C-alpha cells in the first residue's frame, strides 16, 4: 500500500509539470504530529534551503505531519503545506484522543452563568444518542455511575509521562465499563446520551491535572482538552 501511494504522489507531480530528482524519495502522509526539537526552526515553501523562508517554529511546537521529501518533512503550517528539515523534528504522539465524533457546541473557558456556572471546565460535543465514546487515554476507571448533574458518567485516572490526569465523560446514555477496570486508549467506554443536566444529546468532556476538582467559577485544576489532543 505504501508503495502504491508513493507512485501516485510522484505521478501527480509529473502531471502538474513538476519533477523531482531521481534520488529523492517521497513518503506518503500518515496521521500523526511532529514536534520541533531545536530552539528556532525555519519553515520554507519547498524541500530545500533554496526555497523561500516563510516563518519559523519554536522548540516544542507541534504540527500535523503531511509526508516527507528526502530529508525534509512536510507539515501543516497555519493551514497551508510547508517544509522543515527532518533533522529537527521528531514524531509526536498526543497524550489524549478526541473521545467521540461530534460538533463542538461549547468550548472551554468563561461562561455566561445561564446554566449555573461562570466557567466551563470542559468541552461539549454534540452527537446523536448512541454515538460511541472512547477512552481518551489508557488508565483506570475510578467512577462509572449515574449521579447528579453529570447523569451517566465515567471518570478515568491516567499517568502520562509522569503527570497524573483525570478525564471525565458526562451525560452518557450507556456505560460499558465499571469502577476499577483498566482501560486502554481508544477503547469503547459507552455511548453519547442526554442524561443529567443536559439539553440535547452530547458528550461533556473534561481533563484535570491530578485528581478531579470541581469549580463552577474558575478553571481549578482543569485544562483545555484541545491543548492535549
CSV table of C-alpha atoms in Angstrom, one decimal:
chain,number,residue,atom,x,y,z
A,1,UNK,CA,0.0,0.0,0.0
A,2,UNK,CA,2.8,2.4,0.9
A,3,UNK,CA,4.4,1.7,-2.5
A,4,UNK,CA,1.2,2.4,-4.4
A,5,UNK,CA,0.7,5.8,-2.5
A,6,UNK,CA,4.3,6.7,-3.3
A,7,UNK,CA,3.8,6.0,-7.0
A,8,UNK,CA,0.6,8.1,-7.1
A,9,UNK,CA,2.3,11.1,-5.4
A,10,UNK,CA,5.1,11.1,-7.9
A,11,UNK,CA,2.6,10.7,-10.8
A,12,UNK,CA,0.6,13.7,-9.5
A,13,UNK,CA,3.8,15.8,-9.6
A,14,UNK,CA,4.6,14.8,-13.1
A,15,UNK,CA,1.1,15.6,-14.3
A,16,UNK,CA,1.4,19.1,-12.9
A,17,UNK,CA,4.7,19.6,-14.6
A,18,UNK,CA,6.9,19.3,-11.5
A,19,UNK,CA,9.8,17.0,-11.3
A,20,UNK,CA,11.9,15.6,-8.5
A,21,UNK,CA,15.5,14.3,-8.6
A,22,UNK,CA,15.6,10.6,-9.2
A,23,UNK,CA,17.3,10.1,-5.8
A,24,UNK,CA,14.6,12.0,-3.8
A,25,UNK,CA,12.1,9.6,-2.1
A,26,UNK,CA,8.6,10.8,-1.4
A,27,UNK,CA,6.9,9.3,1.6
A,28,UNK,CA,3.1,9.0,1.9
A,29,UNK,CA,1.4,11.1,4.6
A,30,UNK,CA,0.2,9.4,7.8
A,31,UNK,CA,-1.9,10.7,10.7
A,32,UNK,CA,0.4,11.9,13.4
A,33,UNK,CA,2.2,15.1,14.5
A,34,UNK,CA,5.8,16.1,14.7
A,35,UNK,CA,7.4,18.2,17.4
A,36,UNK,CA,10.2,20.7,17.0
A,37,UNK,CA,13.4,19.8,18.8
A,38,UNK,CA,15.5,22.9,18.3
A,39,UNK,CA,15.2,26.5,19.5
A,40,UNK,CA,14.2,28.0,16.2
A,41,UNK,CA,13.4,26.1,13.0
A,42,UNK,CA,13.0,27.7,9.6
A,43,UNK,CA,9.8,27.0,7.7
A,44,UNK,CA,10.1,27.0,3.9
A,45,UNK,CA,7.9,26.8,0.8
A,46,UNK,CA,9.7,23.7,-0.5
A,47,UNK,CA,12.1,20.9,0.5
A,48,UNK,CA,15.5,22.7,0.3
A,49,UNK,CA,17.2,25.7,1.7
A,50,UNK,CA,16.9,27.3,-1.8
A,51,UNK,CA,13.2,27.8,-1.2
A,52,UNK,CA,11.8,30.9,0.5
A,53,UNK,CA,11.6,31.1,4.2
A,54,UNK,CA,8.1,32.0,5.3
A,55,UNK,CA,8.3,31.7,9.0
A,56,UNK,CA,9.8,29.8,11.9
A,57,UNK,CA,8.8,27.3,14.6
A,58,UNK,CA,9.9,27.3,18.2
A,59,UNK,CA,11.1,24.5,20.4
A,60,UNK,CA,8.3,22.2,21.5
A,61,UNK,CA,5.7,23.3,18.9
A,62,UNK,CA,3.8,20.5,17.2
A,63,UNK,CA,2.5,20.3,13.6
A,64,UNK,CA,0.4,17.8,11.6
A,65,UNK,CA,2.7,15.6,9.5
A,66,UNK,CA,1.8,15.5,5.8
A,67,UNK,CA,4.6,13.4,4.4
A,68,UNK,CA,8.3,13.7,3.6
A,69,UNK,CA,10.5,14.5,0.6
A,70,UNK,CA,14.1,13.4,1.1
A,71,UNK,CA,15.4,14.9,4.3
A,72,UNK,CA,12.5,17.4,4.6
A,73,UNK,CA,9.3,17.0,6.4
A,74,UNK,CA,6.0,18.4,5.1
A,75,UNK,CA,3.8,20.0,7.7
A,76,UNK,CA,0.5,21.9,8.1
A,77,UNK,CA,1.7,25.4,8.9
A,78,UNK,CA,-1.1,27.9,9.6
A,79,UNK,CA,-3.4,26.0,7.3
A,80,UNK,CA,-1.0,25.5,4.3
A,81,UNK,CA,1.6,23.0,3.3
A,82,UNK,CA,5.2,23.9,4.2
A,83,UNK,CA,8.5,22.2,4.8
A,84,UNK,CA,11.0,21.9,7.6
A,85,UNK,CA,14.3,20.0,8.0
A,86,UNK,CA,13.6,16.5,9.3
A,87,UNK,CA,16.8,16.7,11.4
A,88,UNK,CA,15.0,19.0,13.9
A,89,UNK,CA,11.6,17.3,14.3
A,90,UNK,CA,10.5,14.0,15.8
A,91,UNK,CA,7.3,12.0,15.8
A,92,UNK,CA,4.9,13.2,18.5
A,93,UNK,CA,2.0,11.2,19.9
A,94,UNK,CA,-0.7,13.4,21.5
A,95,UNK,CA,-1.4,12.4,25.1
A,96,UNK,CA,-5.2,12.2,24.6
A,97,UNK,CA,-7.6,11.2,21.8
A,98,UNK,CA,-10.8,13.1,21.0
A,99,UNK,CA,-13.3,11.0,22.9
A,100,UNK,CA,-16.1,11.0,20.3
A,101,UNK,CA,-17.1,12.2,16.9
A,102,UNK,CA,-19.3,15.3,17.2
A,103,UNK,CA,-19.7,19.0,16.8
A,104,UNK,CA,-18.2,21.4,19.3
A,105,UNK,CA,-21.2,23.4,20.8
A,106,UNK,CA,-19.4,24.9,23.8
A,107,UNK,CA,-15.7,25.4,24.4
A,108,UNK,CA,-13.5,25.6,27.4
A,109,UNK,CA,-13.4,28.8,29.4
A,110,UNK,CA,-15.6,31.6,30.8
A,111,UNK,CA,-19.4,31.1,30.5
A,112,UNK,CA,-22.4,33.3,30.8
A,113,UNK,CA,-23.8,31.8,34.0
A,114,UNK,CA,-27.1,30.9,32.3
A,115,UNK,CA,-26.8,27.3,33.5
A,116,UNK,CA,-25.4,28.0,36.9
A,117,UNK,CA,-21.7,28.2,36.2
A,118,UNK,CA,-19.4,31.0,35.0
A,119,UNK,CA,-16.5,28.8,33.9
A,120,UNK,CA,-16.9,25.8,31.6
A,121,UNK,CA,-14.3,23.3,32.7
A,122,UNK,CA,-14.6,21.1,29.6
A,123,UNK,CA,-15.9,20.9,26.1
A,124,UNK,CA,-19.3,19.9,24.8
A,125,UNK,CA,-19.5,17.7,21.7
A,126,UNK,CA,-23.0,17.3,20.1
A,127,UNK,CA,-23.6,13.9,18.7
A,128,UNK,CA,-26.5,11.6,18.1
A,129,UNK,CA,-27.6,9.4,21.0
A,130,UNK,CA,-25.7,6.1,20.8
A,131,UNK,CA,-22.6,7.5,19.2
A,132,UNK,CA,-19.6,5.6,20.6
A,133,UNK,CA,-17.4,7.2,23.3
A,134,UNK,CA,-13.8,6.1,23.6
A,135,UNK,CA,-11.3,6.4,26.4
A,136,UNK,CA,-9.1,9.4,25.6
A,137,UNK,CA,-6.0,7.7,27.2
A,138,UNK,CA,-5.1,4.4,28.9
A,139,UNK,CA,-5.9,4.4,32.6
A,140,UNK,CA,-8.2,3.0,35.4
A,141,UNK,CA,-11.9,3.7,35.7
A,142,UNK,CA,-12.4,5.4,39.1
A,143,UNK,CA,-16.1,6.4,38.6
A,144,UNK,CA,-18.8,4.8,36.5
A,145,UNK,CA,-22.3,5.7,37.6
A,146,UNK,CA,-25.5,7.8,37.2
A,147,UNK,CA,-25.3,10.7,39.6
A,148,UNK,CA,-26.1,14.4,39.8
A,149,UNK,CA,-25.7,16.9,37.1
A,150,UNK,CA,-23.4,14.7,35.1
A,151,UNK,CA,-26.0,11.9,34.8
A,152,UNK,CA,-24.4,8.7,33.4
A,153,UNK,CA,-20.7,9.5,33.6
A,154,UNK,CA,-17.3,7.9,33.7
A,155,UNK,CA,-14.0,9.2,35.2
A,156,UNK,CA,-10.7,7.7,34.3
A,157,UNK,CA,-7.3,8.3,36.1
A,158,UNK,CA,-4.2,8.3,33.9
A,159,UNK,CA,-0.4,8.8,34.3
A,160,UNK,CA,1.2,10.1,31.2
A,161,UNK,CA,4.9,11.0,31.2
A,162,UNK,CA,4.9,11.2,34.9
A,163,UNK,CA,1.9,13.5,35.1
A,164,UNK,CA,-1.4,12.3,36.7
A,165,UNK,CA,-4.6,13.3,34.9
A,166,UNK,CA,-8.3,12.6,35.4
A,167,UNK,CA,-10.7,12.6,32.4
A,168,UNK,CA,-14.4,13.0,32.7
A,169,UNK,CA,-17.1,11.8,30.3
A,170,UNK,CA,-20.6,13.1,31.2
A,171,UNK,CA,-24.3,12.9,30.1
A,172,UNK,CA,-23.7,9.5,28.5
A,173,UNK,CA,-26.5,7.1,27.6
A,174,UNK,CA,-24.9,3.7,28.2
A,175,UNK,CA,-21.8,2.9,30.3
A,176,UNK,CA,-19.8,-0.1,29.1
A,177,UNK,CA,-17.2,0.0,31.9
A,178,UNK,CA,-17.2,-0.5,35.7
A,179,UNK,CA,-15.2,1.1,38.5
A,180,UNK,CA,-11.8,-0.4,39.0
A,181,UNK,CA,-11.5,-1.6,35.3
A,182,UNK,CA,-8.2,-0.9,33.5
A,183,UNK,CA,-9.0,0.6,30.1
A,184,UNK,CA,-6.8,1.2,27.0
A,185,UNK,CA,-6.6,4.3,24.9
A,186,UNK,CA,-9.3,4.3,22.3
A,187,UNK,CA,-11.4,1.5,23.9
A,188,UNK,CA,-15.1,1.9,23.9
A,189,UNK,CA,-16.5,3.0,27.3
A,190,UNK,CA,-20.1,3.8,26.4
A,191,UNK,CA,-22.3,5.9,24.2
A,192,UNK,CA,-23.3,9.6,23.9
A,193,UNK,CA,-26.6,10.5,25.6
A,194,UNK,CA,-28.7,13.2,27.3
A,195,UNK,CA,-28.7,12.3,31.0
A,196,UNK,CA,-28.3,14.6,34.0
A,197,UNK,CA,-28.5,18.3,33.5
A,198,UNK,CA,-28.3,18.1,29.7
A,199,UNK,CA,-30.2,20.0,27.0
A,200,UNK,CA,-29.8,17.8,23.9
A,201,UNK,CA,-27.7,14.7,23.1
A,202,UNK,CA,-24.0,15.5,23.6
A,203,UNK,CA,-20.8,14.5,25.5
A,204,UNK,CA,-19.4,16.8,28.1
A,205,UNK,CA,-15.6,16.1,28.4
A,206,UNK,CA,-13.1,17.4,30.9
A,207,UNK,CA,-9.4,16.8,31.7
A,208,UNK,CA,-7.9,17.6,35.1
A,209,UNK,CA,-4.3,17.6,36.2
A,210,UNK,CA,-4.1,15.1,39.1
A,211,UNK,CA,-7.5,14.4,40.8
A,212,UNK,CA,-10.8,15.7,39.8
A,213,UNK,CA,-11.6,19.1,41.4
A,214,UNK,CA,-15.0,20.8,40.6
A,215,UNK,CA,-15.4,24.6,40.3
A,216,UNK,CA,-18.3,26.5,38.8
A,217,UNK,CA,-16.4,29.7,38.7
A,218,UNK,CA,-12.7,29.0,38.0
A,219,UNK,CA,-10.6,26.6,36.0
A,220,UNK,CA,-9.4,25.0,39.2
A,221,UNK,CA,-7.1,22.2,38.0
A,222,UNK,CA,-8.9,21.6,34.7
A,223,UNK,CA,-7.1,22.1,31.4
A,224,UNK,CA,-8.4,22.9,27.9
A,225,UNK,CA,-8.6,19.4,26.3
A,226,UNK,CA,-7.7,20.8,22.9
A,227,UNK,CA,-4.1,21.5,24.2
A,228,UNK,CA,-3.7,17.8,24.8
A,229,UNK,CA,-5.2,16.3,21.6
